[in-house]
Short mmCIF file of C-alpha atoms in Angstrom, two decimals:
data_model
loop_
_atom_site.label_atom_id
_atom_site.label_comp_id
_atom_site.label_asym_id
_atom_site.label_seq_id
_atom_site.Cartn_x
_atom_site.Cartn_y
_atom_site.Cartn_z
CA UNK A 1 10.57 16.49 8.51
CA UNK A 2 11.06 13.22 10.74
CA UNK A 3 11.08 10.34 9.22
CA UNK A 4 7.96 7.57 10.31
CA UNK A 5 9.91 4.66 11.46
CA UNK A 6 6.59 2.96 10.13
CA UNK A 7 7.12 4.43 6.99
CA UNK A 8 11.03 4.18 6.24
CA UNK A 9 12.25 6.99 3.23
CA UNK A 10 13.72 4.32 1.69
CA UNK A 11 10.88 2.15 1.62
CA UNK A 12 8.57 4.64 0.16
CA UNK A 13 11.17 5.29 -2.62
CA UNK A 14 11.29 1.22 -3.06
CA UNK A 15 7.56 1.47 -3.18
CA UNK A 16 7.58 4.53 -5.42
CA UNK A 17 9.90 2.83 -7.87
CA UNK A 18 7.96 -0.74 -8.19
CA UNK A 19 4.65 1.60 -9.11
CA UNK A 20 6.27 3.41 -12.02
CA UNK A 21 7.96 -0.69 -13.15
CA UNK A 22 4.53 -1.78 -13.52
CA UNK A 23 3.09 1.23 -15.10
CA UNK A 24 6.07 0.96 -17.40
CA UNK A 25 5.27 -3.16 -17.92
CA UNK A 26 1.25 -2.59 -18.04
CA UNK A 27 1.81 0.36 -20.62
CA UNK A 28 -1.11 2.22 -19.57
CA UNK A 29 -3.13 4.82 -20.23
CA UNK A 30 -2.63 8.08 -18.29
CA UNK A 31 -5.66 7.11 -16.28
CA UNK A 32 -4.92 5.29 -13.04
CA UNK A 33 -4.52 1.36 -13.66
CA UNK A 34 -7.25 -0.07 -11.05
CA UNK A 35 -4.98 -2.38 -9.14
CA UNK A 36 -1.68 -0.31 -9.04
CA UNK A 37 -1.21 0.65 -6.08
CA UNK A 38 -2.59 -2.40 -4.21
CA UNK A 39 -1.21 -4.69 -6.14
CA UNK A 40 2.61 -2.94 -5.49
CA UNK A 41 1.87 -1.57 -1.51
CA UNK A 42 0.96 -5.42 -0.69
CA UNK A 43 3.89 -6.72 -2.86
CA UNK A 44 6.07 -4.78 -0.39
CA UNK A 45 5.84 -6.91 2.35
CA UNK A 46 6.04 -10.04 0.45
CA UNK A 47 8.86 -12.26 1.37
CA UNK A 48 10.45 -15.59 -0.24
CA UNK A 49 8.69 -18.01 0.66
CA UNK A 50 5.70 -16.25 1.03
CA UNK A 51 2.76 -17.71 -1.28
CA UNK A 52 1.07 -15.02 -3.64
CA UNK A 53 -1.85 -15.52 -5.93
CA UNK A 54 -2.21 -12.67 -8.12
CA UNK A 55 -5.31 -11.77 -10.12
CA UNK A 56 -6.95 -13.42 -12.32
CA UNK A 57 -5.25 -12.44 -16.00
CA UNK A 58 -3.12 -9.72 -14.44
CA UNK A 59 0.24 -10.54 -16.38
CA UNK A 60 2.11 -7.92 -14.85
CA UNK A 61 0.53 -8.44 -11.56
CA UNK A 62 1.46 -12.47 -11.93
CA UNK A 63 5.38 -11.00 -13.19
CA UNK A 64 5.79 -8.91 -9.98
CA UNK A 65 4.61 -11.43 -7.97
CA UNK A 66 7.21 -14.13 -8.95
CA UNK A 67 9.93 -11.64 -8.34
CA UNK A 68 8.87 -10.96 -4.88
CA UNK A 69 8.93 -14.59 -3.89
CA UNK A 70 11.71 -15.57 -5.53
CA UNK A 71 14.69 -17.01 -3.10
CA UNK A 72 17.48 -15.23 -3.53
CA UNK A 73 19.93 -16.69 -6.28
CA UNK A 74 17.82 -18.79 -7.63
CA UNK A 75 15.78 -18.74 -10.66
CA UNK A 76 11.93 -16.76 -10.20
CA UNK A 77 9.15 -19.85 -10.14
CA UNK A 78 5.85 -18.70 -11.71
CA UNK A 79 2.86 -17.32 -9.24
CA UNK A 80 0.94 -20.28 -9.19
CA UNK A 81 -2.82 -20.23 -11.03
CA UNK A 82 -5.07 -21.47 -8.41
CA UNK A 83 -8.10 -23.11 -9.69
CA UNK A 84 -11.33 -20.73 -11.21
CA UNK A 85 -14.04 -20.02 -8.95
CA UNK A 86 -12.17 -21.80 -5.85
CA UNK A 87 -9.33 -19.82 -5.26
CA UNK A 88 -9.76 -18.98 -2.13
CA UNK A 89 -10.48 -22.49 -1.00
CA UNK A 90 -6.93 -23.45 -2.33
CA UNK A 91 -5.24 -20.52 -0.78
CA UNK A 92 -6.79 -21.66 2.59
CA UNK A 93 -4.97 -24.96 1.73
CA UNK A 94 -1.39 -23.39 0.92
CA UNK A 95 -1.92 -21.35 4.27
CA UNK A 96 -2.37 -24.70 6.60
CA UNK A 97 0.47 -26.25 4.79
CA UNK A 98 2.63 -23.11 5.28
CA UNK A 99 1.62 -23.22 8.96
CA UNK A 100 3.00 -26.38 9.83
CA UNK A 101 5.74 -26.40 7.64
CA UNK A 102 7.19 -22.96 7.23
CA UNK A 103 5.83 -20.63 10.26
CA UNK A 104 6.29 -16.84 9.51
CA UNK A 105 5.15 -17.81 6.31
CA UNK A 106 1.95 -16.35 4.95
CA UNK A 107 -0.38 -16.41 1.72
CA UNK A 108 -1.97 -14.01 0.02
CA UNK A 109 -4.66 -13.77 -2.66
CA UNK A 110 -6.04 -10.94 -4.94
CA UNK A 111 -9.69 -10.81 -5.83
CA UNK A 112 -12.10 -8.97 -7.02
CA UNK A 113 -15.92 -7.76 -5.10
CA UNK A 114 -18.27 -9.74 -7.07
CA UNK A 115 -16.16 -12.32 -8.46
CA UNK A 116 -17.76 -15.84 -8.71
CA UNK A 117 -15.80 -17.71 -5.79
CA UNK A 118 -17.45 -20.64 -4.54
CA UNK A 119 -17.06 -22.38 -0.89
CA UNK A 120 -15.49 -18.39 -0.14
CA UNK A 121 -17.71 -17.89 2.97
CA UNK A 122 -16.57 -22.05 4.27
CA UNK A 123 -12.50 -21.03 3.57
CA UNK A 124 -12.85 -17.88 5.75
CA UNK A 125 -14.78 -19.58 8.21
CA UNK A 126 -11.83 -22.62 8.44
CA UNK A 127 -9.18 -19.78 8.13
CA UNK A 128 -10.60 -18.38 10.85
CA UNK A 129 -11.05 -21.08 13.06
CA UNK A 130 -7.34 -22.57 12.13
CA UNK A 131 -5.60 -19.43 12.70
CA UNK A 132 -4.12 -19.18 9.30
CA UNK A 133 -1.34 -17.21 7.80
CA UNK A 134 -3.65 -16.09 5.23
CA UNK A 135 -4.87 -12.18 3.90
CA UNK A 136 -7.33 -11.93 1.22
CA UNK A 137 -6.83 -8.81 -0.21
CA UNK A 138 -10.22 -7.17 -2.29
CA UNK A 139 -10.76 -4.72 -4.85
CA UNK A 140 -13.87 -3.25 -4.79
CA UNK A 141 -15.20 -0.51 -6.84
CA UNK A 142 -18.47 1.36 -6.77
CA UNK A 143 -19.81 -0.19 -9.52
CA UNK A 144 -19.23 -3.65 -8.46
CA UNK A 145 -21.91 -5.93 -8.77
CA UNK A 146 -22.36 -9.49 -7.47
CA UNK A 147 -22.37 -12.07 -10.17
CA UNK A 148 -24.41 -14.47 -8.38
CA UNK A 149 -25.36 -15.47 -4.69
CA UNK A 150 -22.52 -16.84 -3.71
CA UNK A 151 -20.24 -14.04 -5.13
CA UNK A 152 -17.62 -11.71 -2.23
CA UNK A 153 -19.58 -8.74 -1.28
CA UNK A 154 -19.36 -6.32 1.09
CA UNK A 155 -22.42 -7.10 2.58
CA UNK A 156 -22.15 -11.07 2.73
CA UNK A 157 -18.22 -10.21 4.49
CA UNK A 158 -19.57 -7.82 6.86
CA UNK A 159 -22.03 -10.22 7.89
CA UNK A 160 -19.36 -13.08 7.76
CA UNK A 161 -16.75 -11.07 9.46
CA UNK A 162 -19.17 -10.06 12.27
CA UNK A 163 -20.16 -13.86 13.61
CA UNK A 164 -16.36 -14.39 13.26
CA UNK A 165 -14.66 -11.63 14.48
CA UNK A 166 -12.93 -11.64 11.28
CA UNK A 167 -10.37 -8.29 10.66
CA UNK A 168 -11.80 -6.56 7.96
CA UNK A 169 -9.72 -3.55 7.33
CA UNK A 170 -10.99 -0.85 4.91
CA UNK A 171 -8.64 1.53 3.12
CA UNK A 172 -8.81 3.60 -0.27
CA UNK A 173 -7.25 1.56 -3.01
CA UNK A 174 -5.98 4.38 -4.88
CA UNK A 175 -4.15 5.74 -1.77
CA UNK A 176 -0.45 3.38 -2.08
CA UNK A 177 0.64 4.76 1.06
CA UNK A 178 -2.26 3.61 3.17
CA UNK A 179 -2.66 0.44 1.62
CA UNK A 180 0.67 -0.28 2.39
CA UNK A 181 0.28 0.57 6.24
CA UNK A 182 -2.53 -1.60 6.19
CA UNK A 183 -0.79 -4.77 4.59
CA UNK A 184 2.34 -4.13 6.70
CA UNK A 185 0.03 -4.66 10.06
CA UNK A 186 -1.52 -7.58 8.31
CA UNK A 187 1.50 -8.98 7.37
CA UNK A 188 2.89 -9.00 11.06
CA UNK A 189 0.18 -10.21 12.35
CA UNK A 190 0.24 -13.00 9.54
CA UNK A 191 3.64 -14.01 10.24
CA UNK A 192 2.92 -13.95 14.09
CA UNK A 193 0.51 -16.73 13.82
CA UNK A 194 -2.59 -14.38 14.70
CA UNK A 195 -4.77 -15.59 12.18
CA UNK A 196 -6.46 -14.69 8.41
CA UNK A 197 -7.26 -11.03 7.71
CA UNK A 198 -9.19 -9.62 4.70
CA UNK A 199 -7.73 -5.93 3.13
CA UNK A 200 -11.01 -4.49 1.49
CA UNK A 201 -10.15 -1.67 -1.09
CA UNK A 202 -12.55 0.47 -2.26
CA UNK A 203 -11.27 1.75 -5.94
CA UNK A 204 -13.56 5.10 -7.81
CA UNK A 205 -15.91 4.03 -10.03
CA UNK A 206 -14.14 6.39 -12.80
CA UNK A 207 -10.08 6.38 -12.58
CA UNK A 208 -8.61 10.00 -13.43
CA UNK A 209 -5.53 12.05 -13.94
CA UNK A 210 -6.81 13.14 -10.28
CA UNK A 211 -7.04 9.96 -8.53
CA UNK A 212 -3.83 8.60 -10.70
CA UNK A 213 -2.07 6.48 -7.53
CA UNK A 214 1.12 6.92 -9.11
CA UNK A 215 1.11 10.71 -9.45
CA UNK A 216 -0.49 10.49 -5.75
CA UNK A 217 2.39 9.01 -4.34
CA UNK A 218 5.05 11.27 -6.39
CA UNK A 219 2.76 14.07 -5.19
CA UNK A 220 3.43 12.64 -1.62
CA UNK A 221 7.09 11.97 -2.08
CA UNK A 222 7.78 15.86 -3.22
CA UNK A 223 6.20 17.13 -0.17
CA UNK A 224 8.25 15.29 1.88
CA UNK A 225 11.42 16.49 0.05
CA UNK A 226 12.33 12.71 -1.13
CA UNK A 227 11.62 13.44 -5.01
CA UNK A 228 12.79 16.89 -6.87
CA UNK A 229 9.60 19.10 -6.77
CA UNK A 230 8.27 19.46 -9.97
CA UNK A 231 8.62 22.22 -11.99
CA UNK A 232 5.08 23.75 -11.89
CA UNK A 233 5.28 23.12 -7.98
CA UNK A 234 7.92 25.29 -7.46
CA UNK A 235 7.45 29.18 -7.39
#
């Protein structure tokens, strides 16, 4: 089988091997962890110097995220905490200063549909307008429901996107390989000065041994002759 020049063997065993770290760190459940593989596909194309908020109370998702921005030989500085309920307004922020000061620099925040984020609708708007190296990266699933009026939903950022001509690019949060495709085009585009883009991922309501992103992606690795198949794939 060719090999994608998009999608290098090497990094998809890189990628393969950060899942199964934080599934090892997380210690969870045989049930898919909701943010695995978007938290790990995105983390790929972080660089140092780079500016990553992770989740809100994600400890391994915070952990990972230090490593990745690290400079080399030189010891990991915490992900920063940005404020409650105005992330996204910060982020904005750290995006303009990264723009002037360090260009082919980007940030990138992790959020939930929803979540409570005030002034979110007047950051993307600026973003927008600025051209900033900033992706906002969303995990929605289908029972998601908006806190209050002013919470990120799908509705409100279609609407939002629309008057802006905002890149909103959909992809199935479960599916590591895809969502890493996705955040390597946003990425470029970040770190070419072309402006904010928002990564919506749509996560199952229910996570299952079936829609497990981490056996998804060894399932995916195996057919491509990159992993050992396993034994009860063999005949």
């Amino acid at each position: 089988m060719h090999e994608n020049p998009l999608l290098p063997n090497a990094k998809l065993k890189e990628l393969y091997a950060l899942m199964q770290r934080a599934r090892s760190l997380s210690k969870a459940p045989a049930s898919a962890p909701r943010f695995e593989a978007i938290l790990c596909a995105t983390l790929m194309h972080i660089e140092p110097g780079d500016f990553v908020s992770p989740p809100p109370n994600a400890p391994v998702a915070t952990l990972l995220a230090t490593e990745r921005t690290k400079a080399p030989r030189t010891k990991p500085e915490p992900a920063q905490t940005l404020p409650a309920n105005q992330r996204l307004a910060t982020a904005s922020g750290i995006a303009q200063g990264l723009k002037h000061a360090t260009p082919g620099r980007f940030a990138v925040i992790y959020t939930d549909a929803g979540r409570p984020e005030s002034g979110w609708q007047e950051a993307l708007t600026y973003a927008a307008a600025a051209r900033l190296p900033l992706i906002l990266v969303v995990a929605s699933a289908e029972t998601a429901r908006a806190a209050n009026s002013k919470s990120l939903t799908w509705p409100s950022l279609s609407k939002l996107a629309k008057k802006l001509r905002l890149p909103v690019l959909t992809v199935d949060g479960a599916d590591a390989v895809a969502v890493y495709r996705v955040m390597q085009e946003s990425a470029h585009r970040a770190r070419l000065g072309d402006g904010v883009a928002v990564i919506w991922c749509a996560l199952p309501a229910k996570t299952s041994v079936a829609t497990d992103p981490l056996r998804t992606m060894k399932a995916y690795l195996e057919a491509r002759n990159l992993l050992p198949a396993s034994k009860k794939n063999r005949r």
